[in-house]
Amino acid sequence: MALTTARDNRPVEATSASAPAGGTSPARPRSGGKQADGLAVASFVLGLIGLLVMNILLGPVAVVMASIALARSTTRRGRALLGLALGVADLVVLAVLVTANGTVSWSLAG
């Protein structure tokens, strides 16, 4: 079956979209985008949880994960930026609590 193009009226052979000519498999999308999106969401969640518990550990992890996601050009840029901001906020809360109490631990009882 031959099809013609609108520009030059030359016959063009119809090919299937799922199997390109030459017998090679179609190009798969890179998984780096999905991994970067996952890193963005994970940094947001860890930064949010880090405000309540284990901010000494979760804050830096959220900052690193958000930075990697932004470097890999994530499509969820807003979540990566929120994860970065929350990770920094975790570290600020930690610094304030260490200054106020003189220890790395804190409690809700006051």
N, CA, C and O of each residue as an XYZ file, in Angstrom:
440
protein
N       0.851     -1.170      0.000
C       0.000      0.000      0.000
C       0.894      1.230      0.000
O       1.775      1.349      0.851
N       0.688      2.129     -0.923
C       1.502      3.329     -1.029
C       0.645      4.544     -0.715
O      -0.493      4.650     -1.171
N       1.187      5.435      0.046
C       0.518      6.691      0.374
C       1.320      7.821     -0.236
O       2.524      7.678     -0.450
N       0.688      8.923     -0.514
C       1.412     10.071     -1.054
C       1.422     11.173     -0.016
O       0.490     11.332      0.773
N       2.506     11.928     -0.044
C       2.603     13.058      0.870
C       2.047     14.294      0.217
O       1.958     14.359     -1.009
N       1.672     15.274      1.007
C       1.060     16.487      0.479
C       2.081     17.389     -0.195
O       1.715     18.166     -1.077
N       3.336     17.311      0.187
C       4.330     18.245     -0.342
C       4.792     17.905     -1.752
O       4.785     18.774     -2.624
N       5.191     16.669     -1.993
C       5.818     16.380     -3.283
C       5.149     15.248     -4.048
O       5.649     14.877     -5.110
N       4.069     14.687     -3.579
C       3.305     13.637     -4.239
C       4.114     12.393     -4.569
O       3.758     11.659     -5.491
N       5.206     12.136     -3.829
C       5.946     10.901     -4.013
C       5.285      9.828     -3.178
O       4.795     10.110     -2.085
N       5.262      8.600     -3.672
C       4.672      7.534     -2.865
C       5.539      7.226     -1.645
O       6.766      7.170     -1.732
N       4.891      7.034     -0.540
C       5.566      6.710      0.712
C       4.966      5.422      1.220
O       3.746      5.265      1.236
N       5.818      4.494      1.639
C       5.335      3.211      2.127
C       4.804      3.379      3.546
O       5.444      4.008      4.388
N       3.642      2.816      3.798
C       3.036      2.902      5.130
C       3.759      1.967      6.080
O       4.037      0.816      5.743
N       4.061      2.464      7.263
C       4.698      1.643      8.285
C       3.877      1.729      9.553
O       3.143      2.692      9.777
N       4.010      0.726     10.361
C       3.311      0.702     11.637
C       4.038      1.603     12.623
O       5.267      1.678     12.605
N       3.293      2.289     13.484
C       3.896      3.190     14.458
C       4.657      2.413     15.530
O       5.613      2.926     16.111
N       4.228      1.168     15.793
C       4.888      0.419     16.854
C       6.120     -0.330     16.367
O       6.965     -0.694     17.185
N       6.252     -0.570     15.091
C       7.410     -1.284     14.561
C       7.983     -0.499     13.392
O       7.486     -0.632     12.274
N       9.014      0.316     13.609
C       9.602      1.089     12.527
C      10.302      0.193     11.509
O      10.647     -0.953     11.796
N      10.501      0.748     10.307
C      11.152      0.000      9.234
C      12.568     -0.382      9.647
O      13.220      0.349     10.391
N      13.028     -1.496      9.178
C      14.367     -1.945      9.495
C      14.387     -3.006     10.568
O      15.447     -3.549     10.881
N      13.236     -3.314     11.137
C      13.153     -4.389     12.111
C      13.665     -4.064     13.502
O      13.773     -4.963     14.336
N      13.981     -2.815     13.776
C      14.455     -2.469     15.112
C      13.278     -2.118     16.000
O      12.217     -1.723     15.519
N      13.473     -2.263     17.283
C      12.397     -1.929     18.210
C      12.304     -0.419     18.370
O      13.299      0.283     18.196
N      11.121      0.087     18.699
C      10.974      1.538     18.850
C      11.778      2.051     20.041
O      12.015      1.331     21.012
N      12.182      3.289     19.943
C      12.974      3.888     21.025
C      12.100      4.062     22.262
O      10.983      4.572     22.180
N      12.613      3.641     23.388
C      11.888      3.797     24.639
C      12.221      5.152     25.250
O      13.345      5.638     25.115
N      11.247      5.764     25.923
C      11.582      7.008     26.606
C      12.546      6.747     27.748
O      12.499      5.695     28.386
N      13.407      7.697     27.998
C      14.379      7.528     29.070
C      13.667      7.454     30.407
O      12.687      8.159     30.645
N      14.169      6.597     31.270
C      13.563      6.472     32.584
C      14.081      7.532     33.540
O      13.614      7.604     34.677
N      15.030      8.358     33.115
C      15.562      9.410     33.968
C      14.508     10.416     34.372
O      14.560     10.965     35.473
N      13.541     10.668     33.486
C      12.471     11.599     33.806
C      11.584     11.080     34.912
O      11.200     11.830     35.808
N      11.252      9.790     34.857
C      10.426      9.200     35.908
C      11.178      9.134     37.223
O      10.598      9.349     38.287
N      12.471      8.837     37.153
C      13.273      8.796     38.377
C      13.382     10.182     38.988
O      13.326     10.326     40.209
N      13.535     11.200     38.158
C      13.625     12.569     38.666
C      12.302     12.985     39.288
O      12.288     13.673     40.309
N      11.181     12.574     38.681
C       9.870     12.886     39.257
C       9.703     12.200     40.609
O       9.173     12.795     41.547
N      10.149     10.964     40.709
C      10.073     10.240     41.971
C      10.939     10.889     43.036
O      10.547     10.957     44.201
N      12.115     11.366     42.644
C      12.987     12.060     43.588
C      12.346     13.356     44.075
O      12.468     13.712     45.247
N      11.666     14.059     43.174
C      11.010     15.312     43.550
C       9.919     15.063     44.581
O       9.831     15.772     45.583
N       9.091     14.055     44.335
C       8.011     13.732     45.265
C       8.577     13.230     46.590
O       8.089     13.607     47.655
N       9.598     12.385     46.530
C      10.200     11.854     47.756
C      10.835     12.972     48.582
O      10.739     12.959     49.809
N      11.471     13.924     47.940
C      12.077     15.031     48.687
C      11.006     15.870     49.366
O      11.200     16.329     50.492
N       9.878     16.075     48.693
C       8.776     16.825     49.293
C       8.230     16.099     50.524
O       8.026     16.710     51.573
N       7.997     14.793     50.388
C       7.440     14.007     51.496
C       8.426     13.953     52.663
O       8.031     14.145     53.813
N       9.688     13.696     52.385
C      10.687     13.617     53.459
C      10.887     14.970     54.141
O      11.072     15.035     55.356
N      10.851     16.036     53.368
C      10.968     17.362     53.964
C       9.794     17.685     54.860
O       9.956     18.310     55.908
N       8.603     17.258     54.448
C       7.401     17.495     55.251
C       7.434     16.679     56.541
O       7.127     17.197     57.614
N       7.797     15.433     56.437
C       7.891     14.580     57.627
C       9.024     15.068     58.533
O       8.921     14.996     59.758
N      10.085     15.558     57.934
C      11.232     16.027     58.705
C      10.922     17.219     59.591
O      11.644     17.467     60.557
N       9.868     17.963     59.289
C       9.490     19.068     60.169
C       9.011     18.562     61.521
O       9.099     19.272     62.523
N       8.503     17.330     61.550
C       7.960     16.773     62.789
C       8.931     15.856     63.511
O       9.061     15.936     64.732
N       9.610     14.991     62.782
C      10.498     14.002     63.401
C      11.781     13.870     62.587
O      11.773     14.043     61.368
N      12.847     13.573     63.247
C      14.144     13.241     62.642
C      14.635     14.264     61.623
O      15.127     13.899     60.556
N      14.498     15.548     61.959
C      14.926     16.569     61.017
C      16.428     16.581     60.789
O      16.890     17.096     59.771
N      17.194     16.030     61.710
C      18.649     15.976     61.523
C      19.024     15.040     60.375
O      20.068     15.216     59.747
N      18.186     14.057     60.100
C      18.444     13.106     59.025
C      17.635     13.435     57.769
O      18.177     13.442     56.664
N      16.359     13.703     57.937
C      15.479     13.889     56.786
C      15.683     15.220     56.071
O      15.442     15.313     54.867
N      16.120     16.248     56.787
C      16.372     17.547     56.153
C      17.440     17.482     55.081
O      17.184     17.851     53.935
N      18.640     17.018     55.430
C      19.682     16.931     54.395
C      19.328     15.968     53.254
O      19.675     16.219     52.100
N      18.643     14.873     53.577
C      18.247     13.922     52.527
C      17.275     14.600     51.561
O      17.385     14.424     50.348
N      16.333     15.367     52.084
C      15.373     16.075     51.229
C      16.077     17.098     50.345
O      15.732     17.250     49.173
N      17.054     17.795     50.896
C      17.794     18.792     50.113
C      18.565     18.124     48.976
O      18.551     18.609     47.845
N      19.230     17.026     49.271
C      20.022     16.319     48.254
C      19.108     15.751     47.166
O      19.399     15.885     45.977
N      18.013     15.123     47.567
C      17.101     14.530     46.577
C      16.466     15.596     45.693
O      16.322     15.394     44.488
N      16.088     16.722     46.277
C      15.509     17.811     45.484
C      16.531     18.382     44.516
O      16.191     18.704     43.378
N      17.772     18.512     44.951
C      18.820     19.030     44.073
C      19.069     18.100     42.889
O      19.249     18.559     41.760
N      19.078     16.812     43.144
C      19.276     15.836     42.066
C      18.101     15.886     41.098
O      18.293     15.848     39.882
N      16.879     15.970     41.635
C      15.693     16.034     40.774
C      15.726     17.282     39.900
O      15.396     17.213     38.716
N      16.115     18.408     40.457
C      16.198     19.639     39.667
C      17.306     19.555     38.624
O      17.154     20.074     37.518
N      18.413     18.911     38.963
C      19.513     18.763     38.010
C      19.126     17.851     36.845
O      19.621     18.015     35.730
N      18.239     16.892     37.110
C      17.781     15.973     36.062
C      16.568     16.500     35.313
O      15.952     15.757     34.550
N      16.215     17.743     35.507
C      15.102     18.404     34.815
C      13.788     17.658     35.013
O      13.195     17.167     34.052
N      13.343     17.575     36.241
C      12.092     16.922     36.541
C      10.910     17.715     35.991
O      10.976     18.938     35.861
N       9.848     17.018     35.675
C       8.627     17.701     35.254
C       7.847     18.196     36.460
O       6.944     19.019     36.311
N       8.174     17.717     37.640
C       7.531     18.145     38.880
C       8.443     19.133     39.609
O       8.834     18.928     40.758
N       8.758     20.190     38.909
C       9.696     21.186     39.426
C       9.184     21.839     40.709
O       9.968     22.112     41.618
N       7.882     22.088     40.792
C       7.307     22.704     41.981
C       7.489     21.845     43.222
O       7.816     22.352     44.295
N       7.275     20.545     43.072
C       7.461     19.651     44.215
C       8.930     19.566     44.610
O       9.254     19.478     45.795
N       9.805     19.592     43.633
C      11.234     19.552     43.950
C      11.645     20.820     44.700
O      12.420     20.752     45.655
N      11.130     21.970     44.273
C      11.448     23.215     44.969
C      10.855     23.234     46.373
O      11.486     23.721     47.310
N       9.638     22.703     46.518
C       9.052     22.600     47.862
C       9.861     21.647     48.736
O      10.070     21.924     49.917
N      10.312     20.542     48.178
C      11.160     19.607     48.926
C      12.449     20.263     49.367
O      12.917     20.043     50.484
N      13.030     21.076     48.480
C      14.251     21.803     48.821
C      13.983     22.806     49.947
O      14.759     22.905     50.898
N      12.890     23.540     49.831
C      12.547     24.522     50.864
C      12.240     23.842     52.196
O      12.661     24.326     53.246
N      11.514     22.734     52.164
C      11.194     22.029     53.399
C      12.443     21.414     54.027
O      12.565     21.381     55.252
N      13.364     20.930     53.207
C      14.619     20.396     53.732
C      15.434     21.475     54.427
O      16.015     21.237     55.486
N      15.475     22.657     53.835
C      16.174     23.777     54.460
C      15.445     24.190     55.738
O      16.080     24.506     56.744
N      14.109     24.188     55.697
C      13.330     24.524     56.893
C      13.599     23.513     58.011
O      13.662     23.886     59.182
N      13.755     22.243     57.656
C      14.107     21.226     58.652
C      15.409     21.588     59.359
O      15.513     21.487     60.581
N      16.379     22.002     58.591
C      17.675     22.358     59.171
C      17.590     23.625     60.010
O      18.283     23.750     61.019
N      16.742     24.566     59.599
C      16.551     25.785     60.387
C      15.877     25.453     61.708
O      16.285     25.958     62.754
N      14.835     24.598     61.674
C      14.162     24.175     62.908
C      15.159     23.476     63.811
O      15.172     23.715     65.019
N      15.984     22.625     63.254
C      17.001     21.931     64.045
C      17.954     22.930     64.700
O      18.279     22.790     65.879
N      18.401     23.924     63.955
C      19.326     24.922     64.497
C      18.673     25.725     65.622
O      19.312     26.016     66.633
N      17.400     26.081     65.446
C      16.697     26.838     66.482
C      16.538     25.992     67.739
O      16.748     26.481     68.849
N      16.169     24.728     67.569
C      15.984     23.866     68.737
C      17.296     23.572     69.451
O      17.328     23.506     70.680
N      18.361     23.398     68.710
C      19.666     23.163     69.333
C      20.100     24.415     70.094
O      20.659     24.310     71.186
N      19.851     25.587     69.535
C      20.208     26.836     70.206
C      19.380     27.034     71.475
O      19.904     27.468     72.501
N      18.088     26.715     71.403
C      17.209     26.933     72.548
C      17.462     25.925     73.667
O      17.503     26.298     74.840
N      17.633     24.645     73.309
C      17.772     23.591     74.322
C      19.211     23.206     74.618
O      19.505     22.692     75.697
N      20.077     23.437     73.710
C      21.464     23.007     73.878
C      21.666     21.535     73.549
O      22.761     21.005     73.738
N      20.613     20.860     73.053
C      20.708     19.464     72.643
C      20.079     19.283     71.273
O      19.427     20.189     70.754
N      20.276     18.119     70.697
C      19.694     17.836     69.387
C      18.270     17.309     69.521
O      17.559     17.229     68.519
N      17.836     16.954     70.705
C      16.488     16.415     70.905
C      15.509     17.530     71.255
O      15.903     18.601     71.718
N      14.232     17.260     71.028
C      13.191     18.204     71.397
C      11.930     17.443     71.728
O      11.769     16.285     71.344
N      11.038     18.098     72.442
C       9.773     17.459     72.817
C       8.639     18.460     72.663
O       8.848     19.673     72.660
N       7.445     17.923     72.536
C       6.267     18.780     72.397
C       5.757     19.270     73.748
O       4.954     20.203     73.796
N       6.207     18.659     74.855
C       5.719     19.022     76.182
C       6.221     20.392     76.635
O       5.576     21.061     77.443
N       7.357     20.799     76.116
C       7.864     22.113     76.450
C       8.762     22.063     77.588
O       9.285     23.096     78.007
